[in-house]
């Protein structure tokens, strides 16, 4: 089959869409005013920021005053967790509940708080990567100040019962945060319906540029300011606004909610065809929940191969994908998500994550179905672990 370029790593980042690029371009060229300035050029910039905030709020069912632009998902997670911990500490509450399968921005924020004397409970998921609201309820204590549970997992695509978990927290007067970075633009996300007090999202996961994100903070949640130094973002996050990126995020969110179900169905159909073909390979496991999952996500673990080697081989064939394992100093560590789900280290090391996006085509699927089985077979021929 003729070599082609296939981008199947949309959970890592996405391509900027033409509509987003068109929306942000004028602010990069002539609309360079500082939104805090009094003259027309500045007022136009602040008007554009407000319009983008309105677009973002509308896309999420939030109020304009509840959305705060940040530098991305990691910053939003840090702000929500460390801010809620500060509020908790002031009330003598130093216990946090989260899950073992969160993004590192959540896990390491919690880790930093542990060093400051907070206690963190990491809830273990089932084999599908799901944590239940009952587990959350059972983990709550008198001194719990925050629960942070992701809406959809970035590695295996599993969707968490966030609405139910948030309801449990509200009954007990505990703040609830959700990392919705992977979910926004993939499944309908309405902050009121979810009942979250705080929700993180990131632009570059939904066709806006890198370095822009938002934190939704429900009215009445007195989250402390995150950056000192100015009155931007209602005095809670100082720094001159990244106007082009803010405009991009507003446009990306507007686009993301348009025909969200139709787009998800299209991705699911392509993903299912890909899964069906790749599951014919011997000794392969599909990771994540069979139904409660993001439609563009396919996560597989192949026995007796190294995920990193497979990625390099796929790269030579023009396919961009990712592995659950993070390569640190030459040694590949199996994914914390797959191991928390109970997968053996050996199997987890052979994981492959393919995440489809709006730009993918049926031809991309055909190509991956031709190339991936061949690469797996070649790696196994060379593998001392493979006896098949
Ligand atoms: C990508 C991602 C983040 C981090 O977002 P950045 O904008 O890259 O900082 C956080 N959480 C999840 C679930 C993600 O997938």
Coordinates of C-alpha atoms and ligand atoms in Angstrom, one line a residue:
X1 CA 0.0 0.0 0.0
X2 CA 1.3 3.5 -0.9
X3 CA 2.8 5.3 2.1
X4 CA 0.6 8.1 3.5
X5 CA 0.7 10.5 6.5
X6 CA -1.9 9.6 9.1
X7 CA -2.3 11.6 12.2
X8 CA -3.9 9.4 14.9
X9 CA -2.7 11.2 18.0
X10 CA -5.6 13.6 18.6
X11 CA -5.6 13.0 22.3
X12 CA -2.0 14.4 22.4
X13 CA -2.9 17.5 20.4
X14 CA -5.0 18.5 17.4
X15 CA -4.4 20.5 14.3
X16 CA -5.6 24.1 14.3
X17 CA -8.8 24.3 12.2
X18 CA -9.2 26.7 9.3
X19 CA -12.1 28.4 11.1
X20 CA -10.0 28.9 14.3
X21 CA -7.1 30.2 12.3
X22 CA -9.3 32.6 10.4
X23 CA -10.8 33.9 13.6
X24 CA -7.5 34.6 15.4
X25 CA -5.5 36.0 12.4
X26 CA -6.7 39.6 12.6
X27 CA -5.6 39.8 16.3
X28 CA -2.2 38.5 15.3
X29 CA -1.8 41.1 12.6
X30 CA -3.5 44.4 13.2
X31 CA -5.5 43.8 16.4
X32 CA -2.5 44.0 18.7
X33 CA -3.9 46.4 21.3
X34 CA -3.6 45.7 25.0
X35 CA -7.1 44.9 26.3
X36 CA -6.5 47.1 29.4
X37 CA -5.8 50.2 27.2
X38 CA -8.4 53.0 27.0
X39 CA -8.0 53.8 23.3
X40 CA -9.9 52.2 20.5
X41 CA -7.3 49.6 19.6
X42 CA -7.3 48.4 23.2
X43 CA -11.1 48.5 23.5
X44 CA -11.4 46.4 20.4
X45 CA -9.1 43.8 21.9
X46 CA -11.0 43.7 25.2
X47 CA -14.2 43.4 23.2
X48 CA -12.8 40.4 21.4
X49 CA -11.8 38.8 24.7
X50 CA -15.3 39.4 26.0
X51 CA -16.9 37.9 22.9
X52 CA -14.7 34.8 23.2
X53 CA -15.6 34.5 26.8
X54 CA -19.3 34.6 25.8
X55 CA -18.7 31.9 23.1
X56 CA -16.9 29.7 25.7
X57 CA -19.6 30.2 28.3
X58 CA -22.4 29.4 25.8
X59 CA -20.6 26.2 24.7
X60 CA -20.5 25.0 28.3
X61 CA -23.7 26.3 29.7
X62 CA -21.8 28.6 32.1
X63 CA -22.1 32.3 32.8
X64 CA -19.6 34.7 31.3
X65 CA -18.4 35.6 34.8
X66 CA -17.6 32.0 35.6
X67 CA -14.9 31.4 32.9
X68 CA -11.3 32.2 33.4
X69 CA -8.7 31.9 30.6
X70 CA -5.5 30.2 31.6
X71 CA -2.4 28.9 29.8
X72 CA -4.0 25.4 29.3
X73 CA -5.2 22.3 31.0
X74 CA -2.2 21.9 33.3
X75 CA -2.6 25.4 34.7
X76 CA -6.3 25.0 35.2
X77 CA -5.8 21.7 37.1
X78 CA -3.1 23.3 39.2
X79 CA -5.3 26.3 40.0
X80 CA -8.4 24.3 40.9
X81 CA -6.6 21.8 43.1
X82 CA -4.1 24.0 44.9
X83 CA -6.8 26.8 45.3
X84 CA -9.3 24.4 46.7
X85 CA -6.6 23.0 49.1
X86 CA -5.9 26.5 50.3
X87 CA -9.6 27.0 51.0
X88 CA -9.7 23.7 52.8
X89 CA -6.7 24.4 54.9
X90 CA -8.2 27.6 56.1
X91 CA -11.2 25.6 57.3
X92 CA -9.0 22.9 58.9
X93 CA -9.7 20.4 56.1
X94 CA -6.6 18.7 54.6
X95 CA -7.9 15.6 52.8
X96 CA -8.3 15.3 49.1
X97 CA -9.9 12.5 47.0
X98 CA -8.9 11.8 43.4
X99 CA -8.4 8.8 41.2
X100 CA -5.3 6.8 40.3
X101 CA -5.9 7.4 36.6
X102 CA -5.8 11.2 36.4
X103 CA -3.5 13.2 34.2
X104 CA -0.1 14.1 35.7
X105 CA -1.2 17.7 36.1
X106 CA -3.8 16.5 38.7
X107 CA -1.7 13.7 40.2
X108 CA 1.4 15.9 40.7
X109 CA -0.6 18.8 42.0
X110 CA -1.9 16.4 44.7
X111 CA 1.6 15.1 45.2
X112 CA 2.9 18.6 45.9
X113 CA 0.1 19.1 48.4
X114 CA 1.0 15.8 50.2
X115 CA 4.5 17.3 50.7
X116 CA 2.7 20.2 52.5
X117 CA 0.9 17.9 54.8
X118 CA -2.3 17.2 52.9
X119 CA -3.6 13.6 52.8
X120 CA -4.7 12.3 49.4
X121 CA -6.8 9.2 48.6
X122 CA -6.2 7.8 45.2
X123 CA -9.3 5.7 44.2
X124 CA -8.5 2.6 42.2
X125 CA -10.5 2.0 39.0
X126 CA -12.0 -1.2 37.8
X127 CA -10.5 -3.1 34.8
X128 CA -12.2 -0.6 32.5
X129 CA -10.7 2.4 34.1
X130 CA -13.9 3.5 35.9
X131 CA -14.2 4.7 39.4
X132 CA -17.8 4.8 40.8
X133 CA -19.7 7.5 42.8
X134 CA -20.0 4.9 45.6
X135 CA -16.3 4.7 45.9
X136 CA -16.2 8.5 46.1
X137 CA -18.9 8.5 48.7
X138 CA -17.0 5.9 50.8
X139 CA -13.8 7.9 50.6
X140 CA -15.3 11.2 51.9
X141 CA -14.3 12.3 55.5
X142 CA -15.1 15.1 57.8
X143 CA -11.9 16.8 56.7
X144 CA -12.3 16.3 52.9
X145 CA -12.0 19.6 51.1
X146 CA -11.9 18.5 47.5
X147 CA -12.7 15.7 45.1
X148 CA -11.1 15.8 41.6
X149 CA -12.2 13.2 39.0
X150 CA -11.6 13.4 35.3
X151 CA -14.5 13.4 32.9
X152 CA -12.8 11.2 30.3
X153 CA -9.4 9.5 30.5
X154 CA -6.7 10.6 28.1
X155 CA -5.1 7.2 27.6
X156 CA -8.0 4.7 27.4
X157 CA -11.0 7.1 26.7
X158 CA -13.1 5.8 29.6
X159 CA -15.8 8.2 30.7
X160 CA -16.3 8.6 34.4
X161 CA -19.6 9.0 36.3
X162 CA -18.8 12.6 37.1
X163 CA -22.4 13.8 37.5
X164 CA -23.1 11.2 40.2
X165 CA -19.8 11.8 41.9
X166 CA -20.4 15.6 42.0
X167 CA -23.9 15.0 43.5
X168 CA -22.4 12.9 46.3
X169 CA -19.9 15.7 47.0
X170 CA -22.6 18.4 47.1
X171 CA -24.6 16.5 49.6
X172 CA -21.6 16.4 51.8
X173 CA -20.5 20.0 51.2
X174 CA -17.2 19.0 49.4
X175 CA -15.9 21.0 46.4
X176 CA -15.8 19.0 43.2
X177 CA -13.4 19.5 40.3
X178 CA -13.3 17.7 37.0
X179 CA -10.5 17.6 34.4
X180 CA -12.6 17.7 31.2
X181 CA -9.7 18.3 28.9
X182 CA -10.4 15.2 26.8
X183 CA -14.1 15.3 27.1
X184 CA -14.9 18.9 25.8
X185 CA -15.6 18.7 22.1
X186 CA -16.0 14.9 22.2
X187 CA -19.1 14.5 24.4
X188 CA -21.7 17.1 25.4
X189 CA -20.4 19.0 28.4
X190 CA -22.8 21.2 30.4
X191 CA -21.4 22.5 33.7
X192 CA -24.8 22.9 35.3
X193 CA -25.9 19.4 34.3
X194 CA -22.6 17.9 35.6
X195 CA -22.8 19.9 38.8
X196 CA -19.1 20.6 38.9
X197 CA -17.7 23.5 41.0
X198 CA -14.7 23.7 38.8
X199 CA -13.9 22.3 35.3
X200 CA -10.6 22.4 33.3
X201 CA -10.3 22.5 29.6
X202 CA -7.6 23.0 27.1
X203 CA -7.5 24.7 23.6
X204 CA -5.1 22.5 21.8
X205 CA -7.1 19.3 22.4
X206 CA -10.0 20.9 20.4
X207 CA -8.3 22.5 17.3
X208 CA -7.2 25.8 19.0
X209 CA -3.5 26.5 19.6
X210 CA -1.3 25.3 22.5
X211 CA -0.9 27.5 25.5
X212 CA -4.6 28.5 26.0
X213 CA -7.2 26.9 28.2
X214 CA -9.8 27.8 30.7
X215 CA -11.0 27.1 34.2
X216 CA -14.7 27.2 35.0
X217 CA -15.3 28.4 38.5
X218 CA -18.9 28.2 39.6
X219 CA -20.3 31.5 41.1
X220 CA -19.9 31.4 44.8
X221 CA -16.8 29.3 44.9
X222 CA -14.2 31.6 46.4
X223 CA -11.2 30.1 44.7
X224 CA -8.1 32.2 45.6
X225 CA -6.3 34.1 42.8
X226 CA -3.7 32.1 41.0
X227 CA -1.4 34.8 39.6
X228 CA -0.7 38.1 41.3
X229 CA 0.0 41.3 39.4
X230 CA -3.0 42.7 37.7
X231 CA -6.8 42.9 37.4
X232 CA -7.1 40.6 34.4
X233 CA -9.6 37.7 34.7
X234 CA -11.6 39.5 37.4
X235 CA -8.4 39.9 39.4
X236 CA -7.9 36.2 39.8
X237 CA -5.3 35.5 37.1
X238 CA -3.0 38.4 36.3
X239 CA -1.2 38.8 33.0
X240 CA -2.0 40.5 29.7
X241 CA -4.5 38.3 27.9
X242 CA -3.2 36.2 25.0
X243 CA -5.8 37.8 22.8
X244 CA -5.3 35.7 19.6
X245 CA -5.4 32.5 21.6
X246 CA -8.4 33.5 23.6
X247 CA -10.3 34.3 20.4
X248 CA -9.2 31.0 19.0
X249 CA -10.5 29.1 22.1
X250 CA -13.8 30.9 21.8
X251 CA -14.1 29.9 18.1
X252 CA -12.9 26.3 18.8
X253 CA -15.5 25.8 21.5
X254 CA -18.3 27.1 19.3
X255 CA -17.2 24.7 16.5
X256 CA -16.7 21.9 19.0
X257 CA -20.3 21.8 20.2
X258 CA -21.8 22.1 16.7
X259 CA -23.1 18.7 15.6
X260 CA -21.1 17.1 18.4
X261 CA -23.2 13.9 18.2
X262 CA -22.9 13.6 14.4
X263 CA -19.2 14.0 14.6
X264 CA -18.9 11.5 17.4
X265 CA -20.9 9.0 15.5
X266 CA -18.6 9.3 12.5
X267 CA -15.5 8.9 14.7
X268 CA -17.0 5.9 16.4
X269 CA -17.8 4.2 13.1
X270 CA -14.2 4.6 12.0
X271 CA -12.8 3.6 15.4
X272 CA -15.0 0.4 15.5
X273 CA -13.8 -0.6 12.0
X274 CA -10.2 -0.1 13.1
X275 CA -10.8 -2.0 16.3
X276 CA -12.4 -4.9 14.6
X277 CA -9.5 -5.3 12.2
X278 CA -6.7 -4.9 14.8
X279 CA -8.4 -7.2 17.3
X280 CA -7.7 -10.0 14.8
X281 CA -4.0 -9.8 15.7
X282 CA -3.2 -12.6 18.1
X283 CA -2.6 -11.8 21.8
X284 CA -4.1 -8.3 21.8
X285 CA -6.3 -6.7 24.5
X286 CA -8.5 -3.7 24.1
X287 CA -8.2 -1.2 26.9
X288 CA -10.9 1.0 28.4
X289 CA -14.7 0.7 28.8
X290 CA -16.5 -1.1 26.0
X291 CA -19.3 1.5 25.8
X292 CA -18.6 4.4 28.2
X293 CA -15.8 5.7 26.2
X294 CA -14.8 8.5 23.8
X295 CA -15.7 7.7 20.3
X296 CA -12.3 8.6 18.8
X297 CA -10.2 6.6 21.2
X298 CA -8.8 3.1 20.6
X299 CA -6.3 1.8 23.1
X300 CA -4.7 -1.7 22.6
X301 CA -2.1 -3.7 24.4
X302 CA 0.0 -6.2 22.4
X303 CA 1.8 -8.9 24.2
X304 CA 5.5 -9.3 23.9
X305 CA 6.4 -6.1 22.2
X306 CA 7.6 -2.6 23.3
X307 CA 5.2 0.2 22.6
X308 CA 8.0 2.6 21.9
X309 CA 9.5 0.3 19.2
X310 CA 6.1 0.0 17.6
X311 CA 5.7 3.8 17.6
X312 CA 9.1 4.3 15.9
X313 CA 8.2 1.7 13.3
X314 CA 4.8 3.3 12.6
X315 CA 6.5 6.7 12.3
X316 CA 8.6 5.3 9.5
X317 CA 5.4 4.4 7.8
X318 CA 3.9 7.9 8.3
X319 CA 1.6 7.1 11.2
X320 CA 1.6 9.3 14.3
X321 CA 0.3 7.4 17.3
X322 CA 1.2 7.2 21.0
X323 CA 1.9 4.6 23.6
X324 CA 0.7 4.6 27.2
X325 CA 4.2 4.2 28.3
X326 CA 6.3 7.2 29.0
X327 CA 9.9 6.9 28.0
X328 CA 12.1 8.3 30.8
X329 CA 15.9 8.1 30.5
X330 CA 16.0 5.2 28.1
X331 CA 13.7 2.9 30.2
X332 CA 10.1 2.6 29.4
X333 CA 7.8 2.8 32.3
X334 CA 4.4 1.2 31.8
X335 CA 1.4 3.6 31.9
X336 CA 0.1 4.4 35.4
X337 CA -3.4 4.2 34.0
X338 CA -3.0 0.7 32.6
X339 CA -1.3 -0.7 35.7
X340 CA -3.9 0.9 37.9
X341 CA -6.5 -0.9 35.8
X342 CA -4.8 -4.1 36.8
X343 CA -2.9 -4.8 33.6
X344 CA 0.4 -6.7 33.8
X345 CA 3.5 -4.7 33.3
X346 CA 4.5 -6.9 30.4
X347 CA 1.2 -6.2 28.6
X348 CA 1.1 -2.5 29.5
X349 CA 4.5 -2.0 28.0
X350 CA 3.1 -3.1 24.6
X351 CA 0.3 -0.5 24.5
X352 CA -0.7 1.6 21.5
X353 CA -3.1 4.5 21.6
X354 CA -4.8 5.6 18.4
X355 CA -7.0 8.7 18.7
X356 CA -9.0 9.8 15.7
X357 CA -10.1 13.3 14.9
X358 CA -12.3 15.2 12.5
X359 CA -9.6 15.2 9.8
X360 CA -9.3 11.4 9.6
X361 CA -10.7 9.5 6.7
X362 CA -11.7 6.0 5.8
X363 CA -8.5 5.8 3.8
X364 CA -6.5 6.5 7.0
X365 CA -8.3 3.5 8.6
X366 CA -7.5 1.3 5.6
X367 CA -3.8 2.3 5.8
X368 CA -3.5 1.6 9.5
X369 CA -5.3 -1.7 9.1
X370 CA -2.7 -2.7 6.5
X371 CA 0.4 -1.4 8.3
X372 CA -0.1 -2.0 12.0
X373 CA -0.6 -5.9 11.9
X374 CA 2.5 -6.1 9.8
X375 CA 4.6 -4.0 12.2
X376 CA 3.4 -6.0 15.3
X377 CA 4.3 -9.3 13.5
X378 CA 7.8 -8.0 12.7
X379 CA 8.4 -6.8 16.2
X380 CA 7.3 -10.2 17.6
X381 CA 9.6 -12.0 15.3
X382 CA 12.4 -10.2 16.9
X383 CA 11.1 -10.4 20.5
X384 CA 12.6 -12.9 22.9
X385 CA 9.2 -12.8 24.8
X386 CA 7.2 -14.0 21.8
X387 CA 6.7 -17.7 21.5
X388 CA 3.7 -17.7 19.2
Ligands
LIG1 C1 -3.7 17.3 27.7 C2 -4.3 17.1 29.0 C3 -4.0 18.0 30.0 C4 -3.0 19.1 29.9 O1 -3.4 20.1 29.1 P1 -2.3 21.2 28.5 O2 -3.1 22.2 27.9 O3 -1.5 20.4 27.6 O4 -1.6 21.7 29.7 C5 -4.7 17.8 31.2 N1 -5.5 16.8 31.4 C6 -5.8 15.9 30.4 C7 -6.8 14.8 30.7 C8 -5.2 16.0 29.2 O5 -5.5 15.2 28.2

